[in-house]
Amino acid sequence: MSTEAHPEPAPENARPRPATGPGPAREAAEGALVDAVVASFDACPDPRLKELMVSLVRHLHAFLREARPTQEEWAAAIDFLTRAGHLTDDTRQEFILLSDVLGASTQTVNVNGTAHGGATEATVLGPFFVEDVPRVPLGGDLSFGAPGEPCWVEGTVTRTDGTALAGARLDVWEADEEGRYDVQYDPARRSARGSLRTDEDGGYRFWGLTPTPYPIPEDGPVGRLLRAAGRSPLRAAHLHFKVAHESARTLVTHIFPEGDPVGREDSVFGIRDSLIKRFERQPAGTPTPDGRTVEGTWSRVRFDIVLAPSEG
C-alpha cells in the first residue's frame, strides 16, 4: 500500500468563512429552497424513504448554510466521492472506509444496538469482508500460509439464556503481520480468513494469526483525506468475527488484544472495552492444545460469544 504523505490540496479559490451572516434576503431564499426540496417528497409512497430523505435534506442544507463552502470546494467534494467510487469494487470498498473513518459506521452500530443483557457487543464490519471463503474444520488453520505468529482461538457460542448454539456459523478474517488482507494482494486470494461451524456443545476452535496493528489503505482518497487532516491511519490490532444462527441475531464484531499501543486511537473508532481480550503469548516449545508442532512462539485467546435473540 502507498505510504506517500502528500496532503489533499486545498481548492485554489477557497475563501474564509464570512464574518457576518448572509443577510435577511439571502437567508430567506436559502430557507425557501430547503422548504421546496422537502416538499418535493410529499408524494413519496414509502413513509420510511420519505422520512430518510427529508432528514437528509434538512441536515445537508444545514451543513451548507453553516459551513458555506465555495463552489470550488463543493466541486472538490464531488470529485472526492467520484474517485472513491472509481476505486470501489468487489474486494475494495472505499465508501465503507470513508464511513468508518468518519465514525458513521460505528454510530450506525450504536443506533441499531438493542440492549440484551449479556449479549456480545457489536462493532464495525470493515471494508474487507467477502462472502466466498474456504470452509475450515474445527481446530483447522485458517491462516492458509499468511505470514504471522500462530494464534489458537477457542470459545463457545450461546444465546443470552445460556443455550449452546450448535451449528452456528462463524466467519473469521484478519490482516497478516504485513498489515494486509488477502484481497489486497490479489482479489482472488483467500488466506487469513475462513468459516467454520460450532460443535454440538456450541464450541469452536481454530488456528489463526496473532493480530497486529496496521494502517488502513492509504492509496485512495480516504487515505489522502486522513493525511491532509493530520490523522493517523492506524487501526488497533483485531480479529474479525461474523456469527450467525437461525435462532439468534447475527453479530458482527472484533476482538482486540490487551496492551495494543494503538489503543483508543483506532482510526475507525471500533474499540469496545468488552471486546479487549488477553492474548497469552506462549514460549517456543510450549505444547499446543491440539498437539500441533509450532516453530517459535504462539499465542492463545478465549472468546465466548453470546448472541441476542432474533428480532423475529
PDB file of C-alpha atoms in Angstrom:
ATOM      1  CA  MET A   1       0.000   0.000   0.000  1.00  0.00           C
ATOM      2  CA  SER A   2       1.138   3.544  -0.667  1.00  0.00           C
ATOM      3  CA  THR A   3       2.868   5.454   2.091  1.00  0.00           C
ATOM      4  CA  GLU A   4       3.066   8.784   0.257  1.00  0.00           C
ATOM      5  CA  ALA A   5       2.403  11.713   2.559  1.00  0.00           C
ATOM      6  CA  HIS A   6       1.111  14.373   0.130  1.00  0.00           C
ATOM      7  CA  PRO A   7      -1.959  16.074   1.585  1.00  0.00           C
ATOM      8  CA  GLU A   8      -5.105  16.680  -0.430  1.00  0.00           C
ATOM      9  CA  PRO A   9      -4.586  20.148  -1.974  1.00  0.00           C
ATOM     10  CA  ALA A  10      -6.955  22.880  -0.857  1.00  0.00           C
ATOM     11  CA  PRO A  11      -9.085  24.419  -3.615  1.00  0.00           C
ATOM     12  CA  GLU A  12      -7.324  27.468  -5.070  1.00  0.00           C
ATOM     13  CA  ASN A  13     -10.379  29.668  -4.638  1.00  0.00           C
ATOM     14  CA  ALA A  14     -11.208  28.616  -1.080  1.00  0.00           C
ATOM     15  CA  ARG A  15     -12.179  31.623   0.970  1.00  0.00           C
ATOM     16  CA  PRO A  16     -12.531  32.214   4.714  1.00  0.00           C
ATOM     17  CA  ARG A  17     -15.984  31.996   6.233  1.00  0.00           C
ATOM     18  CA  PRO A  18     -17.661  35.429   6.161  1.00  0.00           C
ATOM     19  CA  ALA A  19     -17.533  37.315   9.424  1.00  0.00           C
ATOM     20  CA  THR A  20     -21.223  38.238   9.101  1.00  0.00           C
ATOM     21  CA  GLY A  21     -24.301  36.230   8.197  1.00  0.00           C
ATOM     22  CA  PRO A  22     -25.858  36.043   4.724  1.00  0.00           C
ATOM     23  CA  GLY A  23     -28.333  38.847   5.350  1.00  0.00           C
ATOM     24  CA  PRO A  24     -32.133  38.640   5.671  1.00  0.00           C
ATOM     25  CA  ALA A  25     -32.904  38.342   1.961  1.00  0.00           C
ATOM     26  CA  ARG A  26     -30.400  35.606   1.245  1.00  0.00           C
ATOM     27  CA  GLU A  27     -31.308  33.762   4.437  1.00  0.00           C
ATOM     28  CA  ALA A  28     -34.965  33.811   3.396  1.00  0.00           C
ATOM     29  CA  ALA A  29     -34.068  32.474  -0.057  1.00  0.00           C
ATOM     30  CA  GLU A  30     -31.952  29.696   1.464  1.00  0.00           C
ATOM     31  CA  GLY A  31     -34.770  28.699   3.814  1.00  0.00           C
ATOM     32  CA  ALA A  32     -37.305  28.744   0.988  1.00  0.00           C
ATOM     33  CA  LEU A  33     -35.118  26.369  -1.017  1.00  0.00           C
ATOM     34  CA  VAL A  34     -34.941  23.920   1.903  1.00  0.00           C
ATOM     35  CA  ASP A  35     -38.726  24.011   2.193  1.00  0.00           C
ATOM     36  CA  ALA A  36     -39.144  23.421  -1.542  1.00  0.00           C
ATOM     37  CA  VAL A  37     -36.806  20.416  -1.598  1.00  0.00           C
ATOM     38  CA  VAL A  38     -38.500  18.923   1.483  1.00  0.00           C
ATOM     39  CA  ALA A  39     -41.934  19.434  -0.112  1.00  0.00           C
ATOM     40  CA  SER A  40     -40.788  17.595  -3.243  1.00  0.00           C
ATOM     41  CA  PHE A  41     -41.004  14.349  -1.235  1.00  0.00           C
ATOM     42  CA  ASP A  42     -44.599  14.899  -0.104  1.00  0.00           C
ATOM     43  CA  ALA A  43     -45.967  12.344  -2.568  1.00  0.00           C
ATOM     44  CA  CYS A  44     -43.408   9.671  -1.720  1.00  0.00           C
ATOM     45  CA  PRO A  45     -45.429   6.433  -1.227  1.00  0.00           C
ATOM     46  CA  ASP A  46     -42.877   4.900   1.154  1.00  0.00           C
ATOM     47  CA  PRO A  47     -43.120   6.612   4.572  1.00  0.00           C
ATOM     48  CA  ARG A  48     -39.681   5.468   5.685  1.00  0.00           C
ATOM     49  CA  LEU A  49     -37.999   6.632   2.470  1.00  0.00           C
ATOM     50  CA  LYS A  50     -39.727   9.991   2.862  1.00  0.00           C
ATOM     51  CA  GLU A  51     -38.544  10.265   6.471  1.00  0.00           C
ATOM     52  CA  LEU A  52     -34.954   9.456   5.494  1.00  0.00           C
ATOM     53  CA  MET A  53     -34.828  11.840   2.538  1.00  0.00           C
ATOM     54  CA  VAL A  54     -36.429  14.752   4.408  1.00  0.00           C
ATOM     55  CA  SER A  55     -33.980  14.318   7.286  1.00  0.00           C
ATOM     56  CA  LEU A  56     -31.052  14.041   4.861  1.00  0.00           C
ATOM     57  CA  VAL A  57     -32.092  17.194   3.005  1.00  0.00           C
ATOM     58  CA  ARG A  58     -32.529  19.207   6.205  1.00  0.00           C
ATOM     59  CA  HIS A  59     -29.151  18.150   7.634  1.00  0.00           C
ATOM     60  CA  LEU A  60     -27.306  18.557   4.314  1.00  0.00           C
ATOM     61  CA  HIS A  61     -28.662  22.057   3.796  1.00  0.00           C
ATOM     62  CA  ALA A  62     -27.925  22.928   7.423  1.00  0.00           C
ATOM     63  CA  PHE A  63     -24.278  21.957   6.807  1.00  0.00           C
ATOM     64  CA  LEU A  64     -24.126  24.000   3.607  1.00  0.00           C
ATOM     65  CA  ARG A  65     -25.669  27.041   5.267  1.00  0.00           C
ATOM     66  CA  GLU A  66     -23.346  26.809   8.268  1.00  0.00           C
ATOM     67  CA  ALA A  67     -20.034  25.970   6.512  1.00  0.00           C
ATOM     68  CA  ARG A  68     -20.861  27.999   3.351  1.00  0.00           C
ATOM     69  CA  PRO A  69     -18.476  26.140   1.020  1.00  0.00           C
ATOM     70  CA  THR A  70     -17.384  27.805  -2.209  1.00  0.00           C
ATOM     71  CA  GLN A  71     -18.434  26.242  -5.490  1.00  0.00           C
ATOM     72  CA  GLU A  72     -14.833  25.105  -5.924  1.00  0.00           C
ATOM     73  CA  GLU A  73     -14.873  23.389  -2.531  1.00  0.00           C
ATOM     74  CA  TRP A  74     -18.157  21.659  -3.358  1.00  0.00           C
ATOM     75  CA  ALA A  75     -16.730  20.518  -6.694  1.00  0.00           C
ATOM     76  CA  ALA A  76     -13.720  19.117  -4.826  1.00  0.00           C
ATOM     77  CA  ALA A  77     -16.100  17.170  -2.575  1.00  0.00           C
ATOM     78  CA  ILE A  78     -17.909  15.731  -5.614  1.00  0.00           C
ATOM     79  CA  ASP A  79     -14.545  14.812  -7.144  1.00  0.00           C
ATOM     80  CA  PHE A  80     -13.545  13.087  -3.881  1.00  0.00           C
ATOM     81  CA  LEU A  81     -16.674  10.921  -3.971  1.00  0.00           C
ATOM     82  CA  THR A  82     -16.202  10.209  -7.675  1.00  0.00           C
ATOM     83  CA  ARG A  83     -12.666   8.940  -7.063  1.00  0.00           C
ATOM     84  CA  ALA A  84     -13.910   6.831  -4.147  1.00  0.00           C
ATOM     85  CA  GLY A  85     -16.467   5.276  -6.490  1.00  0.00           C
ATOM     86  CA  HIS A  86     -13.875   4.521  -9.164  1.00  0.00           C
ATOM     87  CA  LEU A  87     -11.690   2.740  -6.610  1.00  0.00           C
ATOM     88  CA  THR A  88     -14.513   0.628  -5.167  1.00  0.00           C
ATOM     89  CA  ASP A  89     -15.016  -2.912  -6.473  1.00  0.00           C
ATOM     90  CA  ASP A  90     -15.977  -6.368  -5.182  1.00  0.00           C
ATOM     91  CA  THR A  91     -12.958  -6.546  -2.870  1.00  0.00           C
ATOM     92  CA  ARG A  92     -12.172  -2.880  -2.072  1.00  0.00           C
ATOM     93  CA  GLN A  93     -14.900  -0.700  -0.535  1.00  0.00           C
ATOM     94  CA  GLU A  94     -13.688   2.874  -0.302  1.00  0.00           C
ATOM     95  CA  PHE A  95     -17.121   4.128   0.791  1.00  0.00           C
ATOM     96  CA  ILE A  96     -17.169   1.768   3.777  1.00  0.00           C
ATOM     97  CA  LEU A  97     -13.672   3.033   4.597  1.00  0.00           C
ATOM     98  CA  LEU A  98     -14.939   6.624   4.440  1.00  0.00           C
ATOM     99  CA  SER A  99     -17.903   5.721   6.648  1.00  0.00           C
ATOM    100  CA  ASP A 100     -15.502   4.055   9.083  1.00  0.00           C
ATOM    101  CA  VAL A 101     -13.038   6.934   9.470  1.00  0.00           C
ATOM    102  CA  LEU A 102     -15.849   9.462   9.966  1.00  0.00           C
ATOM    103  CA  GLY A 103     -17.276   7.329  12.767  1.00  0.00           C
ATOM    104  CA  ALA A 104     -20.502   6.801  10.806  1.00  0.00           C
ATOM    105  CA  SER A 105     -20.144   3.009  10.721  1.00  0.00           C
ATOM    106  CA  THR A 106     -19.702   2.801  14.491  1.00  0.00           C
ATOM    107  CA  GLN A 107     -22.529   5.283  15.077  1.00  0.00           C
ATOM    108  CA  THR A 108     -24.843   3.177  12.890  1.00  0.00           C
ATOM    109  CA  VAL A 109     -23.950   0.170  15.046  1.00  0.00           C
ATOM    110  CA  ASN A 110     -24.705   2.272  18.130  1.00  0.00           C
ATOM    111  CA  VAL A 111     -28.119   3.496  16.999  1.00  0.00           C
ATOM    112  CA  ASN A 112     -29.159  -0.003  15.946  1.00  0.00           C
ATOM    113  CA  GLY A 113     -27.978  -1.609  19.172  1.00  0.00           C
ATOM    114  CA  THR A 114     -30.737  -3.101  21.288  1.00  0.00           C
ATOM    115  CA  ALA A 115     -29.999  -3.829  24.931  1.00  0.00           C
ATOM    116  CA  HIS A 116     -29.936  -7.557  25.574  1.00  0.00           C
ATOM    117  CA  GLY A 117     -28.334  -8.414  28.876  1.00  0.00           C
ATOM    118  CA  GLY A 118     -25.117 -10.323  28.409  1.00  0.00           C
ATOM    119  CA  ALA A 119     -25.028 -10.242  24.599  1.00  0.00           C
ATOM    120  CA  THR A 120     -21.631  -9.678  22.985  1.00  0.00           C
ATOM    121  CA  GLU A 121     -21.188  -6.127  21.726  1.00  0.00           C
ATOM    122  CA  ALA A 122     -21.136  -5.450  18.013  1.00  0.00           C
ATOM    123  CA  THR A 123     -18.704  -3.268  16.131  1.00  0.00           C
ATOM    124  CA  VAL A 124     -17.943  -2.328  12.516  1.00  0.00           C
ATOM    125  CA  LEU A 125     -17.828  -4.741   9.577  1.00  0.00           C
ATOM    126  CA  GLY A 126     -14.895  -3.027   7.859  1.00  0.00           C
ATOM    127  CA  PRO A 127     -14.199  -2.886   4.121  1.00  0.00           C
ATOM    128  CA  PHE A 128     -12.631  -6.334   3.624  1.00  0.00           C
ATOM    129  CA  PHE A 129     -15.414  -8.819   4.396  1.00  0.00           C
ATOM    130  CA  VAL A 130     -16.084 -11.210   1.498  1.00  0.00           C
ATOM    131  CA  GLU A 131     -18.744 -13.923   1.183  1.00  0.00           C
ATOM    132  CA  ASP A 132     -16.711 -16.504  -0.739  1.00  0.00           C
ATOM    133  CA  VAL A 133     -14.429 -18.036   1.903  1.00  0.00           C
ATOM    134  CA  PRO A 134     -12.942 -21.500   2.480  1.00  0.00           C
ATOM    135  CA  ARG A 135     -14.620 -23.809   4.995  1.00  0.00           C
ATOM    136  CA  VAL A 136     -12.304 -24.720   7.879  1.00  0.00           C
ATOM    137  CA  PRO A 137     -12.867 -27.760  10.142  1.00  0.00           C
ATOM    138  CA  LEU A 138     -12.913 -27.300  13.904  1.00  0.00           C
ATOM    139  CA  GLY A 139      -9.305 -26.985  15.017  1.00  0.00           C
ATOM    140  CA  GLY A 140      -8.220 -26.167  11.468  1.00  0.00           C
ATOM    141  CA  ASP A 141      -5.874 -23.421  10.330  1.00  0.00           C
ATOM    142  CA  LEU A 142      -7.463 -20.506   8.519  1.00  0.00           C
ATOM    143  CA  SER A 143      -4.190 -18.648   8.002  1.00  0.00           C
ATOM    144  CA  PHE A 144      -3.543 -20.651   4.811  1.00  0.00           C
ATOM    145  CA  GLY A 145       0.120 -19.656   4.807  1.00  0.00           C
ATOM    146  CA  ALA A 146      -0.320 -15.943   5.573  1.00  0.00           C
ATOM    147  CA  PRO A 147       2.668 -14.546   7.499  1.00  0.00           C
ATOM    148  CA  GLY A 148       2.329 -14.036  11.226  1.00  0.00           C
ATOM    149  CA  GLU A 149       2.594 -15.622  14.647  1.00  0.00           C
ATOM    150  CA  PRO A 150       0.183 -18.581  15.076  1.00  0.00           C
ATOM    151  CA  CYS A 151      -2.719 -17.990  17.437  1.00  0.00           C
ATOM    152  CA  TRP A 152      -5.075 -20.587  18.920  1.00  0.00           C
ATOM    153  CA  VAL A 153      -8.601 -19.181  19.238  1.00  0.00           C
ATOM    154  CA  GLU A 154     -11.371 -21.000  21.085  1.00  0.00           C
ATOM    155  CA  GLY A 155     -14.703 -20.359  22.739  1.00  0.00           C
ATOM    156  CA  THR A 156     -18.404 -21.065  22.691  1.00  0.00           C
ATOM    157  CA  VAL A 157     -21.463 -19.562  21.029  1.00  0.00           C
ATOM    158  CA  THR A 158     -24.596 -19.342  23.175  1.00  0.00           C
ATOM    159  CA  ARG A 159     -27.825 -17.383  23.399  1.00  0.00           C
ATOM    160  CA  THR A 160     -28.383 -14.901  26.211  1.00  0.00           C
ATOM    161  CA  ASP A 161     -30.323 -17.570  28.121  1.00  0.00           C
ATOM    162  CA  GLY A 162     -27.206 -19.772  28.133  1.00  0.00           C
ATOM    163  CA  THR A 163     -28.396 -22.225  25.464  1.00  0.00           C
ATOM    164  CA  ALA A 164     -25.490 -23.590  23.436  1.00  0.00           C
ATOM    165  CA  LEU A 165     -25.893 -22.922  19.718  1.00  0.00           C
ATOM    166  CA  ALA A 166     -24.798 -25.965  17.731  1.00  0.00           C
ATOM    167  CA  GLY A 167     -24.115 -25.354  14.050  1.00  0.00           C
ATOM    168  CA  ALA A 168     -23.626 -21.589  14.398  1.00  0.00           C
ATOM    169  CA  ARG A 169     -21.579 -20.236  11.512  1.00  0.00           C
ATOM    170  CA  LEU A 170     -18.505 -18.149  12.259  1.00  0.00           C
ATOM    171  CA  ASP A 171     -16.838 -16.130   9.516  1.00  0.00           C
ATOM    172  CA  VAL A 172     -13.394 -15.008  10.651  1.00  0.00           C
ATOM    173  CA  TRP A 173     -10.931 -12.731   8.855  1.00  0.00           C
ATOM    174  CA  GLU A 174      -7.869 -10.657   9.693  1.00  0.00           C
ATOM    175  CA  ALA A 175      -4.823  -8.890   8.309  1.00  0.00           C
ATOM    176  CA  ASP A 176      -1.454 -10.648   8.248  1.00  0.00           C
ATOM    177  CA  GLU A 177       1.655  -9.372  10.046  1.00  0.00           C
ATOM    178  CA  GLU A 178       2.487  -7.246   6.990  1.00  0.00           C
ATOM    179  CA  GLY A 179      -0.713  -5.293   7.624  1.00  0.00           C
ATOM    180  CA  ARG A 180      -2.584  -6.551   4.574  1.00  0.00           C
ATOM    181  CA  TYR A 181      -5.699  -8.554   3.938  1.00  0.00           C
ATOM    182  CA  ASP A 182      -5.575 -11.318   1.339  1.00  0.00           C
ATOM    183  CA  VAL A 183      -7.613  -9.407  -1.249  1.00  0.00           C
ATOM    184  CA  GLN A 184      -5.134  -6.525  -1.118  1.00  0.00           C
ATOM    185  CA  TYR A 185      -2.552  -8.843  -2.670  1.00  0.00           C
ATOM    186  CA  ASP A 186      -4.891 -10.470  -5.180  1.00  0.00           C
ATOM    187  CA  PRO A 187      -8.721 -10.215  -5.345  1.00  0.00           C
ATOM    188  CA  ALA A 188      -8.926 -13.993  -5.800  1.00  0.00           C
ATOM    189  CA  ARG A 189      -6.586 -14.869  -2.928  1.00  0.00           C
ATOM    190  CA  ARG A 190      -8.024 -16.368   0.262  1.00  0.00           C
ATOM    191  CA  SER A 191      -5.838 -16.503   3.363  1.00  0.00           C
ATOM    192  CA  ALA A 192      -6.195 -15.432   6.991  1.00  0.00           C
ATOM    193  CA  ARG A 193      -9.918 -15.953   6.590  1.00  0.00           C
ATOM    194  CA  GLY A 194     -12.396 -18.800   6.655  1.00  0.00           C
ATOM    195  CA  SER A 195     -15.699 -20.068   8.009  1.00  0.00           C
ATOM    196  CA  LEU A 196     -16.461 -22.845  10.485  1.00  0.00           C
ATOM    197  CA  ARG A 197     -19.413 -24.282  12.417  1.00  0.00           C
ATOM    198  CA  THR A 198     -19.764 -24.806  16.136  1.00  0.00           C
ATOM    199  CA  ASP A 199     -19.982 -28.349  17.516  1.00  0.00           C
ATOM    200  CA  GLU A 200     -22.960 -29.867  19.357  1.00  0.00           C
ATOM    201  CA  ASP A 201     -21.939 -28.033  22.530  1.00  0.00           C
ATOM    202  CA  GLY A 202     -21.649 -24.666  20.778  1.00  0.00           C
ATOM    203  CA  GLY A 203     -17.854 -24.850  20.883  1.00  0.00           C
ATOM    204  CA  TYR A 204     -15.422 -23.633  18.248  1.00  0.00           C
ATOM    205  CA  ARG A 205     -11.647 -23.617  17.858  1.00  0.00           C
ATOM    206  CA  PHE A 206      -9.190 -22.760  15.129  1.00  0.00           C
ATOM    207  CA  TRP A 207      -5.685 -21.558  14.368  1.00  0.00           C
ATOM    208  CA  GLY A 208      -5.300 -18.014  13.078  1.00  0.00           C
ATOM    209  CA  LEU A 209      -2.704 -15.273  13.467  1.00  0.00           C
ATOM    210  CA  THR A 210      -1.916 -13.085  16.457  1.00  0.00           C
ATOM    211  CA  PRO A 211      -3.444  -9.711  15.452  1.00  0.00           C
ATOM    212  CA  THR A 212      -1.106  -6.771  14.880  1.00  0.00           C
ATOM    213  CA  PRO A 213      -1.845  -3.060  14.227  1.00  0.00           C
ATOM    214  CA  TYR A 214      -1.883  -1.896  10.623  1.00  0.00           C
ATOM    215  CA  PRO A 215      -2.750   1.221   8.594  1.00  0.00           C
ATOM    216  CA  ILE A 216      -5.989   1.350   6.645  1.00  0.00           C
ATOM    217  CA  PRO A 217      -5.428   1.588   2.851  1.00  0.00           C
ATOM    218  CA  GLU A 218      -3.745   4.918   2.194  1.00  0.00           C
ATOM    219  CA  ASP A 219      -3.533   4.793  -1.595  1.00  0.00           C
ATOM    220  CA  GLY A 220      -7.005   6.259  -2.202  1.00  0.00           C
ATOM    221  CA  PRO A 221      -8.963   9.423  -1.444  1.00  0.00           C
ATOM    222  CA  VAL A 222      -9.738   8.385   2.145  1.00  0.00           C
ATOM    223  CA  GLY A 223      -6.052   7.903   2.936  1.00  0.00           C
ATOM    224  CA  ARG A 224      -5.239  11.289   1.415  1.00  0.00           C
ATOM    225  CA  LEU A 225      -8.007  12.882   3.455  1.00  0.00           C
ATOM    226  CA  LEU A 226      -6.545  11.496   6.690  1.00  0.00           C
ATOM    227  CA  ARG A 227      -3.091  12.796   5.793  1.00  0.00           C
ATOM    228  CA  ALA A 228      -4.472  16.232   4.971  1.00  0.00           C
ATOM    229  CA  ALA A 229      -6.328  16.236   8.302  1.00  0.00           C
ATOM    230  CA  GLY A 230      -3.260  15.158  10.293  1.00  0.00           C
ATOM    231  CA  ARG A 231      -4.948  11.944  11.448  1.00  0.00           C
ATOM    232  CA  SER A 232      -3.309   8.561  11.966  1.00  0.00           C
ATOM    233  CA  PRO A 233      -4.396   5.773   9.605  1.00  0.00           C
ATOM    234  CA  LEU A 234      -3.602   3.054  12.167  1.00  0.00           C
ATOM    235  CA  ARG A 235      -6.155   0.508  13.213  1.00  0.00           C
ATOM    236  CA  ALA A 236      -5.775  -1.218  16.565  1.00  0.00           C
ATOM    237  CA  ALA A 237      -4.889  -4.907  16.217  1.00  0.00           C
ATOM    238  CA  HIS A 238      -8.037  -7.002  15.888  1.00  0.00           C
ATOM    239  CA  LEU A 239      -9.628 -10.221  14.703  1.00  0.00           C
ATOM    240  CA  HIS A 240     -12.966 -10.014  12.859  1.00  0.00           C
ATOM    241  CA  PHE A 241     -15.978 -12.252  13.538  1.00  0.00           C
ATOM    242  CA  LYS A 242     -19.370 -12.551  11.917  1.00  0.00           C
ATOM    243  CA  VAL A 243     -21.528 -15.064  13.798  1.00  0.00           C
ATOM    244  CA  ALA A 244     -24.913 -16.325  12.614  1.00  0.00           C
ATOM    245  CA  HIS A 245     -27.513 -18.828  13.817  1.00  0.00           C
ATOM    246  CA  GLU A 246     -31.129 -19.187  12.734  1.00  0.00           C
ATOM    247  CA  SER A 247     -32.410 -18.715  16.301  1.00  0.00           C
ATOM    248  CA  ALA A 248     -30.444 -15.552  17.105  1.00  0.00           C
ATOM    249  CA  ARG A 249     -29.452 -12.151  15.801  1.00  0.00           C
ATOM    250  CA  THR A 250     -26.400 -12.130  13.557  1.00  0.00           C
ATOM    251  CA  LEU A 251     -23.413 -10.485  15.225  1.00  0.00           C
ATOM    252  CA  VAL A 252     -20.568  -8.576  13.575  1.00  0.00           C
ATOM    253  CA  THR A 253     -17.719  -7.860  15.967  1.00  0.00           C
ATOM    254  CA  HIS A 254     -13.936  -7.874  16.601  1.00  0.00           C
ATOM    255  CA  ILE A 255     -11.705  -8.766  19.465  1.00  0.00           C
ATOM    256  CA  PHE A 256      -8.689  -6.615  20.396  1.00  0.00           C
ATOM    257  CA  PRO A 257      -5.527  -7.699  22.248  1.00  0.00           C
ATOM    258  CA  GLU A 258      -4.775  -6.147  25.621  1.00  0.00           C
ATOM    259  CA  GLY A 259      -1.886  -3.708  25.634  1.00  0.00           C
ATOM    260  CA  ASP A 260      -2.104  -2.702  21.968  1.00  0.00           C
ATOM    261  CA  PRO A 261      -0.044   0.505  21.580  1.00  0.00           C
ATOM    262  CA  VAL A 262      -2.654   1.993  19.221  1.00  0.00           C
ATOM    263  CA  GLY A 263      -5.235   1.799  21.995  1.00  0.00           C
ATOM    264  CA  ARG A 264      -8.106   4.262  21.753  1.00  0.00           C
ATOM    265  CA  GLU A 265      -6.575   5.961  18.716  1.00  0.00           C
ATOM    266  CA  ASP A 266      -8.149   3.338  16.432  1.00  0.00           C
ATOM    267  CA  SER A 267      -8.801   5.179  13.158  1.00  0.00           C
ATOM    268  CA  VAL A 268     -12.329   3.797  12.755  1.00  0.00           C
ATOM    269  CA  PHE A 269     -13.448   4.190  16.397  1.00  0.00           C
ATOM    270  CA  GLY A 270     -14.326   0.496  16.660  1.00  0.00           C
ATOM    271  CA  ILE A 271     -12.925  -0.440  20.102  1.00  0.00           C
ATOM    272  CA  ARG A 272     -15.253  -1.590  22.892  1.00  0.00           C
ATOM    273  CA  ASP A 273     -13.905  -2.306  26.364  1.00  0.00           C
ATOM    274  CA  SER A 274     -15.771  -5.613  26.494  1.00  0.00           C
ATOM    275  CA  LEU A 275     -14.019  -6.782  23.329  1.00  0.00           C
ATOM    276  CA  ILE A 276     -10.464  -6.302  24.636  1.00  0.00           C
ATOM    277  CA  LYS A 277      -9.126  -9.800  25.331  1.00  0.00           C
ATOM    278  CA  ARG A 278      -5.948 -11.298  26.715  1.00  0.00           C
ATOM    279  CA  PHE A 279      -3.878 -12.946  24.001  1.00  0.00           C
ATOM    280  CA  GLU A 280      -1.458 -15.032  26.039  1.00  0.00           C
ATOM    281  CA  ARG A 281       1.898 -15.477  24.332  1.00  0.00           C
ATOM    282  CA  GLN A 282       3.359 -18.961  24.702  1.00  0.00           C
ATOM    283  CA  PRO A 283       7.126 -19.590  24.743  1.00  0.00           C
ATOM    284  CA  ALA A 284       8.654 -21.634  21.971  1.00  0.00           C
ATOM    285  CA  GLY A 285       8.231 -25.326  22.657  1.00  0.00           C
ATOM    286  CA  THR A 286       5.040 -24.948  24.723  1.00  0.00           C
ATOM    287  CA  PRO A 287       2.658 -27.846  23.913  1.00  0.00           C
ATOM    288  CA  THR A 288      -0.324 -26.751  21.851  1.00  0.00           C
ATOM    289  CA  PRO A 289      -3.965 -27.672  22.646  1.00  0.00           C
ATOM    290  CA  ASP A 290      -4.227 -29.970  19.621  1.00  0.00           C
ATOM    291  CA  GLY A 291      -0.681 -31.362  19.568  1.00  0.00           C
ATOM    292  CA  ARG A 292       0.418 -29.263  16.624  1.00  0.00           C
ATOM    293  CA  THR A 293       4.129 -28.516  16.380  1.00  0.00           C
ATOM    294  CA  VAL A 294       4.770 -24.776  16.235  1.00  0.00           C
ATOM    295  CA  GLU A 295       8.155 -23.309  15.413  1.00  0.00           C
ATOM    296  CA  GLY A 296       8.755 -20.359  17.736  1.00  0.00           C
ATOM    297  CA  THR A 297       6.245 -18.548  19.911  1.00  0.00           C
ATOM    298  CA  TRP A 298       2.483 -18.667  19.564  1.00  0.00           C
ATOM    299  CA  SER A 299      -0.467 -17.130  21.370  1.00  0.00           C
ATOM    300  CA  ARG A 300      -3.887 -18.217  22.557  1.00  0.00           C
ATOM    301  CA  VAL A 301      -7.133 -16.443  23.366  1.00  0.00           C
ATOM    302  CA  ARG A 302     -10.613 -17.407  24.520  1.00  0.00           C
ATOM    303  CA  PHE A 303     -13.649 -15.571  23.197  1.00  0.00           C
ATOM    304  CA  ASP A 304     -17.073 -16.741  24.356  1.00  0.00           C
ATOM    305  CA  ILE A 305     -19.749 -15.259  22.122  1.00  0.00           C
ATOM    306  CA  VAL A 306     -23.298 -14.551  23.276  1.00  0.00           C
ATOM    307  CA  LEU A 307     -25.923 -13.834  20.629  1.00  0.00           C
ATOM    308  CA  ALA A 308     -29.004 -11.699  21.230  1.00  0.00           C
ATOM    309  CA  PRO A 309     -32.450 -13.155  20.495  1.00  0.00           C
ATOM    310  CA  SER A 310     -33.670 -12.915  16.928  1.00  0.00           C
ATOM    311  CA  GLU A 311     -35.853  -9.870  16.288  1.00  0.00           C
ATOM    312  CA  GLY A 312     -38.375 -12.220  14.670  1.00  0.00           C
TER     313      GLY A 312
END
